[in-house]
Amino acid sequence: MVQTWFGGGIWQCWVNSSHTLVCFSCSDASSNWACLTPVKCGENENHCVTTYVGVGLGGKSGQSISKGCSPICPSAGINLGIAAASVYCCDSFLCNISGSSSVRASYAILALGILISFIYVLQARQ
């Protein structure tokens, strides 16, 4: 118990000593579990950012997650059915712990696109 408190006290002193933001950081990780390294942001970096890119087709899919500090807050997202990308930002202590999960590749949109393609091909043959 004492060791935990002591370690936590050192952590809080490190964070509070300069009043800078602390964010999780990683680059092109395949899962959110690989993105749990805290870093102290620079003086002008007031936002934590998480970028998610995912691609999926059938049973094959992949994703890339990047996290870090940023001087700007570029929140955005796009979902194209088989591919999705999103950027999430926040501005509090270790707030970017989660992956940017608001946008993911949608199997429903992918299935709808395939269905429309089949209907188009079948109508073109008549």
Coordinates of C-alpha atoms in Angstrom, one line a residue:
M1 CA 0.0 0.0 0.0
V2 CA 2.8 2.4 0.9
Q3 CA 4.7 1.6 -2.3
T4 CA 1.6 2.2 -4.4
W5 CA 0.9 5.5 -2.7
F6 CA 4.6 6.5 -3.0
G7 CA 4.6 5.6 -6.7
G8 CA 1.4 7.5 -7.3
G9 CA 2.8 10.5 -5.4
I10 CA 5.9 10.5 -7.7
W11 CA 3.6 10.3 -10.7
Q12 CA 1.4 13.2 -9.5
C13 CA 4.5 15.3 -8.8
W14 CA 5.8 14.6 -12.3
V15 CA 2.5 15.7 -13.8
N16 CA 1.8 18.7 -11.6
S17 CA 5.4 20.1 -11.6
S18 CA 5.0 21.9 -14.9
H19 CA 1.2 21.8 -15.4
T20 CA 1.5 20.3 -18.8
L21 CA -0.9 17.7 -20.4
V22 CA -0.1 14.0 -20.3
C23 CA -1.4 11.8 -23.2
F24 CA -1.0 8.2 -24.3
S25 CA 1.3 7.8 -27.3
C26 CA 1.9 5.2 -30.0
S27 CA 2.4 5.0 -33.8
D28 CA 0.6 2.6 -36.2
A29 CA -0.3 0.1 -33.5
S30 CA -2.5 -2.8 -34.4
S31 CA -4.5 -2.6 -31.1
N32 CA -5.4 -0.2 -28.4
W33 CA -3.4 -2.3 -25.9
A34 CA -0.2 -1.3 -27.6
C35 CA -1.1 2.4 -27.1
L36 CA -0.8 2.8 -23.3
T37 CA 2.5 4.6 -23.0
P38 CA 2.0 8.0 -21.3
V39 CA 4.0 11.0 -22.5
K40 CA 4.3 14.5 -21.3
C41 CA 3.2 17.0 -24.0
G42 CA 5.1 20.0 -25.0
E43 CA 4.2 23.5 -23.8
N44 CA 2.1 24.4 -26.8
E45 CA 0.4 20.9 -27.2
N46 CA -2.9 21.3 -25.5
H47 CA -4.8 18.3 -26.9
C48 CA -4.5 14.5 -26.8
V49 CA -5.3 13.0 -30.3
T50 CA -6.2 9.4 -31.3
T51 CA -6.3 8.5 -35.0
Y52 CA -8.0 5.2 -36.1
V53 CA -7.9 3.7 -39.6
G54 CA -9.6 0.4 -40.3
V55 CA -10.1 -1.6 -43.5
G56 CA -12.1 -4.8 -43.8
L57 CA -13.4 -7.1 -46.5
G58 CA -14.9 -10.4 -45.6
G59 CA -12.8 -12.2 -43.0
K60 CA -9.7 -10.0 -43.7
S61 CA -9.4 -6.8 -41.9
G62 CA -6.8 -4.5 -40.4
Q63 CA -6.5 -1.4 -38.3
S64 CA -4.0 1.1 -37.3
I65 CA -4.2 3.3 -34.2
S66 CA -1.9 6.3 -33.4
K67 CA -2.0 8.5 -30.4
G68 CA -0.1 11.5 -29.1
C69 CA -0.1 15.2 -28.3
S70 CA -1.2 18.0 -30.6
P71 CA -1.4 21.8 -30.7
I72 CA -4.7 21.6 -32.6
C73 CA -7.9 19.5 -32.3
P74 CA -8.6 18.0 -35.7
S75 CA -11.7 15.9 -34.9
A76 CA -13.1 14.2 -38.0
G77 CA -14.4 10.9 -39.3
I78 CA -15.4 9.1 -42.5
N79 CA -17.0 5.7 -43.1
L80 CA -16.9 4.2 -46.6
G81 CA -18.2 0.7 -45.7
I82 CA -15.1 -1.3 -46.2
A83 CA -12.8 1.5 -44.8
A84 CA -13.1 3.9 -42.0
A85 CA -11.0 6.6 -40.5
S86 CA -11.5 8.9 -37.5
V87 CA -9.6 11.4 -35.4
Y88 CA -10.7 12.0 -31.8
C89 CA -9.2 14.7 -29.6
C90 CA -9.6 15.7 -25.9
D91 CA -7.8 17.9 -23.5
S92 CA -7.5 16.3 -20.0
F93 CA -5.1 14.0 -18.2
L94 CA -4.7 10.7 -20.2
C95 CA -8.1 11.2 -21.8
N96 CA -7.1 9.4 -25.0
I97 CA -7.1 6.0 -23.3
S98 CA -9.7 4.5 -25.7
G99 CA -9.3 3.8 -29.3
S100 CA -11.2 6.3 -31.6
S101 CA -14.2 3.9 -31.9
S102 CA -16.8 6.3 -33.1
V103 CA -16.2 5.3 -36.7
R104 CA -15.6 1.7 -37.7
A105 CA -15.9 -0.2 -41.0
S106 CA -19.6 -1.1 -41.4
Y107 CA -20.5 -4.6 -42.6
A108 CA -24.1 -3.5 -43.2
I109 CA -23.0 -0.8 -45.6
L110 CA -20.6 -3.2 -47.3
A111 CA -23.4 -5.8 -47.7
L112 CA -25.7 -3.2 -49.1
G113 CA -23.1 -2.1 -51.6
I114 CA -22.6 -5.7 -52.8
L115 CA -26.3 -6.3 -53.0
I116 CA -26.8 -3.1 -55.1
S117 CA -23.9 -4.3 -57.4
F118 CA -25.5 -7.7 -57.9
I119 CA -28.9 -6.1 -58.7
Y120 CA -27.2 -3.8 -61.2
V121 CA -25.4 -6.6 -62.9
L122 CA -28.5 -8.8 -63.1
Q123 CA -30.5 -5.9 -64.6
A124 CA -27.8 -5.2 -67.2
R125 CA -28.1 -8.8 -68.5
Q126 CA -31.8 -8.4 -69.3

